[in-house]
Short mmCIF file of C-alpha atoms in Angstrom, two decimals:
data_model
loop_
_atom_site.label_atom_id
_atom_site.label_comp_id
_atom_site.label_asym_id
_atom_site.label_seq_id
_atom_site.Cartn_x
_atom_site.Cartn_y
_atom_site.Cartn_z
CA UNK L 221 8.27 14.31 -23.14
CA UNK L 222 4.63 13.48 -23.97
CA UNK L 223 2.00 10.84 -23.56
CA UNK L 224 1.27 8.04 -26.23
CA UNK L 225 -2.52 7.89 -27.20
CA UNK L 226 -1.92 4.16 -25.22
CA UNK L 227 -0.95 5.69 -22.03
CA UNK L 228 -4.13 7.75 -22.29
CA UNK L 229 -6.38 4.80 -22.98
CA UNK L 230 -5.63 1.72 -21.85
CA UNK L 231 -4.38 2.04 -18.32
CA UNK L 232 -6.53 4.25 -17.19
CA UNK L 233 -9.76 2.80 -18.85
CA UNK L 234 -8.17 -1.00 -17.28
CA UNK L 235 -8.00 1.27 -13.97
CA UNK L 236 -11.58 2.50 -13.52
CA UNK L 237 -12.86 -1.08 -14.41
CA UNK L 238 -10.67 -2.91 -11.75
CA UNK L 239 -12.39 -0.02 -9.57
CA UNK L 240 -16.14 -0.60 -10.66
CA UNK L 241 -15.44 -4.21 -9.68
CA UNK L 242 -13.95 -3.64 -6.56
CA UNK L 243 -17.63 -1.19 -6.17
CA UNK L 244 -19.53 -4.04 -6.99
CA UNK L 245 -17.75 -6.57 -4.64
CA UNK L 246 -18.80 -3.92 -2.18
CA UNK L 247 -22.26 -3.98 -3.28
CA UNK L 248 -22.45 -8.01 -3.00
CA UNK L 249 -21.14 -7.70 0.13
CA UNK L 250 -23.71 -5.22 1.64
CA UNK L 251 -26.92 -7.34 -0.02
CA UNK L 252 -25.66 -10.71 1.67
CA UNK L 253 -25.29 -8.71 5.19
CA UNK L 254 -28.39 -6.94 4.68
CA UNK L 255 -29.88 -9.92 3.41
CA UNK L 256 -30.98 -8.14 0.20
CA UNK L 257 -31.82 -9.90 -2.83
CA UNK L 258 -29.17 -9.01 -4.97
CA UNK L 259 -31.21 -8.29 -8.02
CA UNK L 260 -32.78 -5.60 -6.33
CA UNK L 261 -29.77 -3.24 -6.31
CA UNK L 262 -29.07 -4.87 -10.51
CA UNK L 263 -32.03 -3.19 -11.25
CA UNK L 264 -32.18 -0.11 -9.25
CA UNK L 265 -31.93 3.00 -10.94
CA UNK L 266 -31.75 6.69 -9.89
CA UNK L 267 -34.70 7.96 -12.18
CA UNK L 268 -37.48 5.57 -13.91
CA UNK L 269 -35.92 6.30 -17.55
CA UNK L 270 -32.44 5.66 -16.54
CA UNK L 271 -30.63 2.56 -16.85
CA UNK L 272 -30.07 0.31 -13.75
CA UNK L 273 -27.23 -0.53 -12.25
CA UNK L 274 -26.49 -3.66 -14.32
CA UNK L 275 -26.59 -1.91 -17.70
CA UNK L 276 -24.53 0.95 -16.39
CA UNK L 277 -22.15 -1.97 -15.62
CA UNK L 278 -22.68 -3.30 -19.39
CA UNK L 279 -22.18 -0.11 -20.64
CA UNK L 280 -19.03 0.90 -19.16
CA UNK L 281 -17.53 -2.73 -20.33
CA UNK L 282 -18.91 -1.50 -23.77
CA UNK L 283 -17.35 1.80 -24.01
CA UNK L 284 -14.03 0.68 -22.81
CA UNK L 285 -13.85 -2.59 -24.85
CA UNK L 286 -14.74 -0.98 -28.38
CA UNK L 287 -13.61 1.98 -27.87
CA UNK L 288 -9.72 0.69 -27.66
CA UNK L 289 -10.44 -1.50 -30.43
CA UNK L 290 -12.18 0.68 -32.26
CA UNK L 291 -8.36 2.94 -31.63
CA UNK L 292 -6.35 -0.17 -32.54
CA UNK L 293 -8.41 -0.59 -35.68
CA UNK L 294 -9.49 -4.16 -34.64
CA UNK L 295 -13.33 -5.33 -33.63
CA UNK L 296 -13.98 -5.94 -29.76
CA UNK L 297 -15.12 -8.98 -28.64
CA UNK L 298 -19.05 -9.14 -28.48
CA UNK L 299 -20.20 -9.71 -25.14
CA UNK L 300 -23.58 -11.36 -24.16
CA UNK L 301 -25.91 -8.29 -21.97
CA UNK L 302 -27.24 -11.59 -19.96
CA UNK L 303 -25.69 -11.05 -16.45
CA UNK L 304 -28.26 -11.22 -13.62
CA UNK L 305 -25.89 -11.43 -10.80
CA UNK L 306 -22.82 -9.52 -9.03
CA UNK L 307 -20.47 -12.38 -10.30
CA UNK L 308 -21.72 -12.11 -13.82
CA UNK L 309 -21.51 -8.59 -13.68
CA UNK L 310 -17.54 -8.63 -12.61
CA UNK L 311 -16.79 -11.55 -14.49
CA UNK L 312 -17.47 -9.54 -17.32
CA UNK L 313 -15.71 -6.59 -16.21
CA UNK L 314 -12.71 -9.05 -15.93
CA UNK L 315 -13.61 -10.24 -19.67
CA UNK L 316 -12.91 -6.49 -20.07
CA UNK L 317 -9.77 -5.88 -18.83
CA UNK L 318 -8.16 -9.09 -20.08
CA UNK L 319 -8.78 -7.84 -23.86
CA UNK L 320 -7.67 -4.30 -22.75
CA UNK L 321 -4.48 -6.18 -21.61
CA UNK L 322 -4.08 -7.80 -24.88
CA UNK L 323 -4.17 -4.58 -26.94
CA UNK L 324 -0.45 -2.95 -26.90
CA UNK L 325 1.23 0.15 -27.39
CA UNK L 326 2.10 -0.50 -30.79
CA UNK L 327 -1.40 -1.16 -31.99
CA UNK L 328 -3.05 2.16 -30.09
CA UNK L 329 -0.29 4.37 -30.84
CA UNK L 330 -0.33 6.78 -33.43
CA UNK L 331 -4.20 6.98 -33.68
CA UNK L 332 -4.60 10.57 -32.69
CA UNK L 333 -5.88 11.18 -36.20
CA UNK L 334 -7.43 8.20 -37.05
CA UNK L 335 -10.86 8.40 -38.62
CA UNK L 336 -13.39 6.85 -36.30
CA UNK L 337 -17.18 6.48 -36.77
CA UNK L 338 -19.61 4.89 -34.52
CA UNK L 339 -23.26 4.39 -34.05
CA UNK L 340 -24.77 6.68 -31.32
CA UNK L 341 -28.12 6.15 -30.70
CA UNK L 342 -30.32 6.20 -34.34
CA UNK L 343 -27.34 8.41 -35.63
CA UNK L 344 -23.40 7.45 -36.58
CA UNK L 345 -21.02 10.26 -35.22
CA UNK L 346 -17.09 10.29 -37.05
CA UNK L 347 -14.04 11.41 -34.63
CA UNK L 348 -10.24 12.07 -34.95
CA UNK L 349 -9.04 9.17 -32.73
CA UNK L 350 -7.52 11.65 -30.07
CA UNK L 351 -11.21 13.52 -29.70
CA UNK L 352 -12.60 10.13 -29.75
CA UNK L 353 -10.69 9.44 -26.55
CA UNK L 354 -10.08 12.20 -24.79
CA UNK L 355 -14.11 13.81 -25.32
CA UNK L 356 -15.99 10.79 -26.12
CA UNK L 357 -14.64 7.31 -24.36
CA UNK L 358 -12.59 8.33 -21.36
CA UNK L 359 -15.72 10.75 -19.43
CA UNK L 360 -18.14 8.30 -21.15
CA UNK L 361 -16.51 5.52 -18.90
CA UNK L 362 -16.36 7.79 -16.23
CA UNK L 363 -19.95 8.56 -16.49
CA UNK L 364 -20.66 4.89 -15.94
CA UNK L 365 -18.78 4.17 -13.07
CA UNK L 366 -20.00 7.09 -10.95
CA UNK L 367 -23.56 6.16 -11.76
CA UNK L 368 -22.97 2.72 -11.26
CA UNK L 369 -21.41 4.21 -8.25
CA UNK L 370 -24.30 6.43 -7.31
CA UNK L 371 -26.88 3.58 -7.44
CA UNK L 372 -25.36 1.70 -4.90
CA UNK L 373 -24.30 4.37 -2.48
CA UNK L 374 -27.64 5.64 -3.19
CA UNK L 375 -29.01 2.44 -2.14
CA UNK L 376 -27.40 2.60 1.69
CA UNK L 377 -23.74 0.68 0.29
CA UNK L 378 -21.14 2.40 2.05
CA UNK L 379 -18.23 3.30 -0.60
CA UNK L 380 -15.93 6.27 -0.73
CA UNK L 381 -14.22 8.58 -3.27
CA UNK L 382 -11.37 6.20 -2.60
CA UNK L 383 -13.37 3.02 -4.11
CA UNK L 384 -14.12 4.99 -7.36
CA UNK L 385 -10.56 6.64 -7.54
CA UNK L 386 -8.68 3.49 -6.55
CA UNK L 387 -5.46 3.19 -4.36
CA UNK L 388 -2.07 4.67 -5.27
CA UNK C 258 2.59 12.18 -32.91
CA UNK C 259 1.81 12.31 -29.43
CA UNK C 260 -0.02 14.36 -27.25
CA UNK C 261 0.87 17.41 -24.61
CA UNK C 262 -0.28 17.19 -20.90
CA UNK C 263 -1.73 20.40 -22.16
CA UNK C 264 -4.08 18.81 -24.15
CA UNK C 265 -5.06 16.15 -22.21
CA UNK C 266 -5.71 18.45 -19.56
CA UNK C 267 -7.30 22.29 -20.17
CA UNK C 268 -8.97 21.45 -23.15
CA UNK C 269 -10.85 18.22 -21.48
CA UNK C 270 -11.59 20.02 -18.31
CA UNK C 271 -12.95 23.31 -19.84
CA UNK C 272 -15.30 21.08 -22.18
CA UNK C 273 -16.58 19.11 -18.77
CA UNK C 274 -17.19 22.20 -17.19
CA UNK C 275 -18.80 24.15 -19.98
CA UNK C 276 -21.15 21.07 -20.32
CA UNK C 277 -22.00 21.23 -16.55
CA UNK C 278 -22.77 25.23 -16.70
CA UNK C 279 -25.44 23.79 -19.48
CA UNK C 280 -26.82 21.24 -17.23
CA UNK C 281 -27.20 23.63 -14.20
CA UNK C 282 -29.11 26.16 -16.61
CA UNK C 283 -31.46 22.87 -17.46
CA UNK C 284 -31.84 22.68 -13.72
CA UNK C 285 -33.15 26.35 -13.39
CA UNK C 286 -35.14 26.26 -15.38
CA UNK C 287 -36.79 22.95 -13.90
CA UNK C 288 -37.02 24.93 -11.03
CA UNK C 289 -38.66 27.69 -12.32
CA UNK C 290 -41.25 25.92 -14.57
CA UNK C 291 -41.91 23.46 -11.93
CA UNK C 292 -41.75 26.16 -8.86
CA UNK C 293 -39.35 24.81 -6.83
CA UNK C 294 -37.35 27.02 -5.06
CA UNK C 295 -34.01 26.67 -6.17
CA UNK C 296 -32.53 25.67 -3.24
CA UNK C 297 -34.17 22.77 -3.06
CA UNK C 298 -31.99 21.08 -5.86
CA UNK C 299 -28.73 23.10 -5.02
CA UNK C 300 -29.68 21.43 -1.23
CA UNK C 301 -30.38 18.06 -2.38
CA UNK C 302 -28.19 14.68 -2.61
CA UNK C 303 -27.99 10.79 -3.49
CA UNK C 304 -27.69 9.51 -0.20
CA UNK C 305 -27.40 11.81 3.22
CA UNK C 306 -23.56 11.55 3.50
CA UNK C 307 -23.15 12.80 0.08
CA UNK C 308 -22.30 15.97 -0.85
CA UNK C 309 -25.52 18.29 -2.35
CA UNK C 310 -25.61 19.49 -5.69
CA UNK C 311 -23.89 22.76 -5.14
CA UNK C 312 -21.08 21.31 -3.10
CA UNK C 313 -20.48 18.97 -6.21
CA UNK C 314 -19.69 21.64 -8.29
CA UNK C 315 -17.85 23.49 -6.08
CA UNK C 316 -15.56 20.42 -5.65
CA UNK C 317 -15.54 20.03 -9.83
CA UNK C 318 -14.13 23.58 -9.83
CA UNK C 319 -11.69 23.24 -7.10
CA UNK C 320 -10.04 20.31 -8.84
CA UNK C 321 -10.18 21.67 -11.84
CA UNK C 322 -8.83 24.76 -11.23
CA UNK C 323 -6.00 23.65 -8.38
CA UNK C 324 -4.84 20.85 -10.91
CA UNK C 325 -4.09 22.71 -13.54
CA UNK C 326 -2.93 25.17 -11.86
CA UNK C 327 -0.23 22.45 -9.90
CA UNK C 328 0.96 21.61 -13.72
CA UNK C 329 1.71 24.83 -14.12
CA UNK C 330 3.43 24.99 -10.82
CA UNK C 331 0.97 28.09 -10.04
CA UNK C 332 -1.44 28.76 -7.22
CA UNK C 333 -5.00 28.43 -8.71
CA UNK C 334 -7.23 31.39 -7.89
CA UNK C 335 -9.16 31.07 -4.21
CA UNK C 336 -13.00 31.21 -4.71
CA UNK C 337 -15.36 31.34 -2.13
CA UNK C 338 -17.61 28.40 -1.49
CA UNK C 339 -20.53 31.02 -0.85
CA UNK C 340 -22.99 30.48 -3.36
CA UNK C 341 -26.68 29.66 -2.88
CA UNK C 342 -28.21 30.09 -6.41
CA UNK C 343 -27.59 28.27 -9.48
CA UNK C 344 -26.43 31.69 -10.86
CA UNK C 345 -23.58 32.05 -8.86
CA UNK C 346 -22.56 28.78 -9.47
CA UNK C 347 -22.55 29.41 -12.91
CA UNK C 348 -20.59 31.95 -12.09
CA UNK C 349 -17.91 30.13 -10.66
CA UNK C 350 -18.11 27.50 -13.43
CA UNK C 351 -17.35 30.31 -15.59
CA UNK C 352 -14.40 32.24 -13.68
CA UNK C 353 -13.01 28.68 -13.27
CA UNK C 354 -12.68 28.12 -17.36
CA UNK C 355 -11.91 31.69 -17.44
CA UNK C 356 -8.57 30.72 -15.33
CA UNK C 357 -8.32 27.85 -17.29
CA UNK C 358 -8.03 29.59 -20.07
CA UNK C 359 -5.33 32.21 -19.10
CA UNK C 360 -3.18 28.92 -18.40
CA UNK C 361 -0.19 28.00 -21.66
CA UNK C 362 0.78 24.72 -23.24
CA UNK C 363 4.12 26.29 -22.27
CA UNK C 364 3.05 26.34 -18.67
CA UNK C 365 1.76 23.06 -18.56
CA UNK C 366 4.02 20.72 -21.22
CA UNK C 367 6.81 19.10 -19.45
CA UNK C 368 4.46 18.48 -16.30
CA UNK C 369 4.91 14.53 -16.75
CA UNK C 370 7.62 14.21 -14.15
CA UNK C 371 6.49 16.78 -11.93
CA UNK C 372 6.14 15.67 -8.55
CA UNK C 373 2.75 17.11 -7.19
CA UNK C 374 2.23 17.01 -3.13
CA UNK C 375 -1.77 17.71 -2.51
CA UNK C 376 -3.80 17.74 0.78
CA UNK C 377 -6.81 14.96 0.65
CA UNK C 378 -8.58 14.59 3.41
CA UNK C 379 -6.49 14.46 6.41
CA UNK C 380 -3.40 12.93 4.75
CA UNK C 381 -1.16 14.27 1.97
CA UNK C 382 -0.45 12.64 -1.40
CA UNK C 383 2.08 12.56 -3.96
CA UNK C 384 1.93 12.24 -7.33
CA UNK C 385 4.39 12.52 -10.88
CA UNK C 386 2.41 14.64 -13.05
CA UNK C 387 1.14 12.59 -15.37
CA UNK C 388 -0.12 10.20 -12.81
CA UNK C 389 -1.88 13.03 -11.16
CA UNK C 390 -3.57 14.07 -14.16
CA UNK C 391 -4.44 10.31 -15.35
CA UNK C 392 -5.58 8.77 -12.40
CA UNK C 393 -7.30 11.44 -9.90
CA UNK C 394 -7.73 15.13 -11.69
CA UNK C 395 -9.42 14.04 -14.86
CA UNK C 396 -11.93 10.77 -13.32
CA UNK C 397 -12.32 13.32 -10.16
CA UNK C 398 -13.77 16.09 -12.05
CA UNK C 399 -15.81 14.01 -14.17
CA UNK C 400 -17.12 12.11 -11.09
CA UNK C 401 -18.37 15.60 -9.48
CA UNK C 402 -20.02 16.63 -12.94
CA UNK C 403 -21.48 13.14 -13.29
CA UNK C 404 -23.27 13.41 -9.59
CA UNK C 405 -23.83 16.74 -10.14
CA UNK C 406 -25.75 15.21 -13.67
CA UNK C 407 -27.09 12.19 -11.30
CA UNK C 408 -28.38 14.37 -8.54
CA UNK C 409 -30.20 16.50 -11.47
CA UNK C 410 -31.52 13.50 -12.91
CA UNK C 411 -32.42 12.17 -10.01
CA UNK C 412 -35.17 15.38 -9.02
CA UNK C 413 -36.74 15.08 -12.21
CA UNK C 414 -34.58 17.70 -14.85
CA UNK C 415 -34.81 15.95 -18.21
CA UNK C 416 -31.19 16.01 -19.09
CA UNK C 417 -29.17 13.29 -21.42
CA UNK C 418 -25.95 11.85 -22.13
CA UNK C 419 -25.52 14.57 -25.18
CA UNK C 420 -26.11 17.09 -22.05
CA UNK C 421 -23.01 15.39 -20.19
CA UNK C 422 -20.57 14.53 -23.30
CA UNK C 423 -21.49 18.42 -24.88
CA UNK C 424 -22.08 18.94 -28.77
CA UNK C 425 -19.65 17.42 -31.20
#
């Protein structure tokens, strides 16, 4: 027995983004009983020349969403980076995980060696799919998450390893 | 084609710990050039109920190491949670790939359907294998490296994503 390149993808990348939203419900939650202004955990940030907690959110939606297409050899769905409030923020997280739901097995599945190349910063880098995923998109998301994570726990929000890892 | 467990497990989890042995050796030397003791960054965290630095990657070693070793349907190596410099945890990011390392496809194909028992916390939780690996080894270790990143970032060590994701 083995796993499909789909198995390792989708599920788990649909997974940590029904997480991060279930984070960020948490972090709506805390501004309204702290009477925060919402905004102000959007754009906090853990450094000055990192990204705040709303792009990390973008990003992550990014990652996931292109980077399955990108493995199913179709284009993702462009996504406006307008969102200014927790709502738009999981709204587009659910955006996210609809079009991972409409990508299937069949599509993702024997990509393992499937040229990829994508722009990374100024540069383009080329992958075998399988690298791609396993070295590029799936700690990439992961990366996200935790620092959207971070922010808010570093910000007084109470969440647990449970809220990032989900329930089983 | 497919892939192994063993490749979506020792190969991944080496790489994320061989990129956070190169992120502690940026934080040294912040320390050094900056002088600040040492401990000072080790010590520090995101939020008081976090864990510090060095308890970050002592926990990124411990799953690493205990998960893979569960595949295998070993007992992973005991380690001493003992260190105070960012040379001995180096160190243990090292002996930890090192045991990595020693550990088969053999060993660890086949895992899928494993059923894997695990302390957390207070409770105890089982998994099949591939869940296990999926779902709470691989986004578990990257979360650790990520704060460990985060809490890095966070004092002022000018470290990037290409620091976290390693060379390609």
């Amino acid at each position: 027995m083995t796993l499909s390149m789909y198995q390792a993808s989708v599920p788990l990348l649909t997974r940590s983004l029904h997480n991060l939203v279930a984070i960020l419900e948490k972090g709506a939650a805390h501004a309204e009983a702290q009477n925060i202004d919402p905004i102000v955990l959007i754009n906090s940030r853990l450094y000055p020349n990192m990204f705040p907690l709303g792009r990390q959110v973008q990003i992550a939606s990014d990652i996931a969403r292109r980077g399955a297409a990108r493995l199913a050899g179709l284009e993702a769905p462009k996504l406006e980076d307008d969102e200014t409030t927790f709502a738009q923020l999981i709204d587009r997280l659910h955006k996210t995980t609809a079009y991972l739901e409409t990508l299937t097995p069949e599509q993702i599945d024997g990509s393992e060696k499937k040229s990829i190349t994508l722009p990374v910063g100024q540069d383009t880098m080329t992958f075998e799919g399988l690298s791609y995923l396993l070295y590029f998109m799936l700690p990439n998301v992961s990366f996200h998450v935790t620092t959207a994570y971070n922010i808010l726990r570093h910000s007084g929000v109470e969440l647990g390893k449970r809220d990032y890892l989900g329930q089983f």
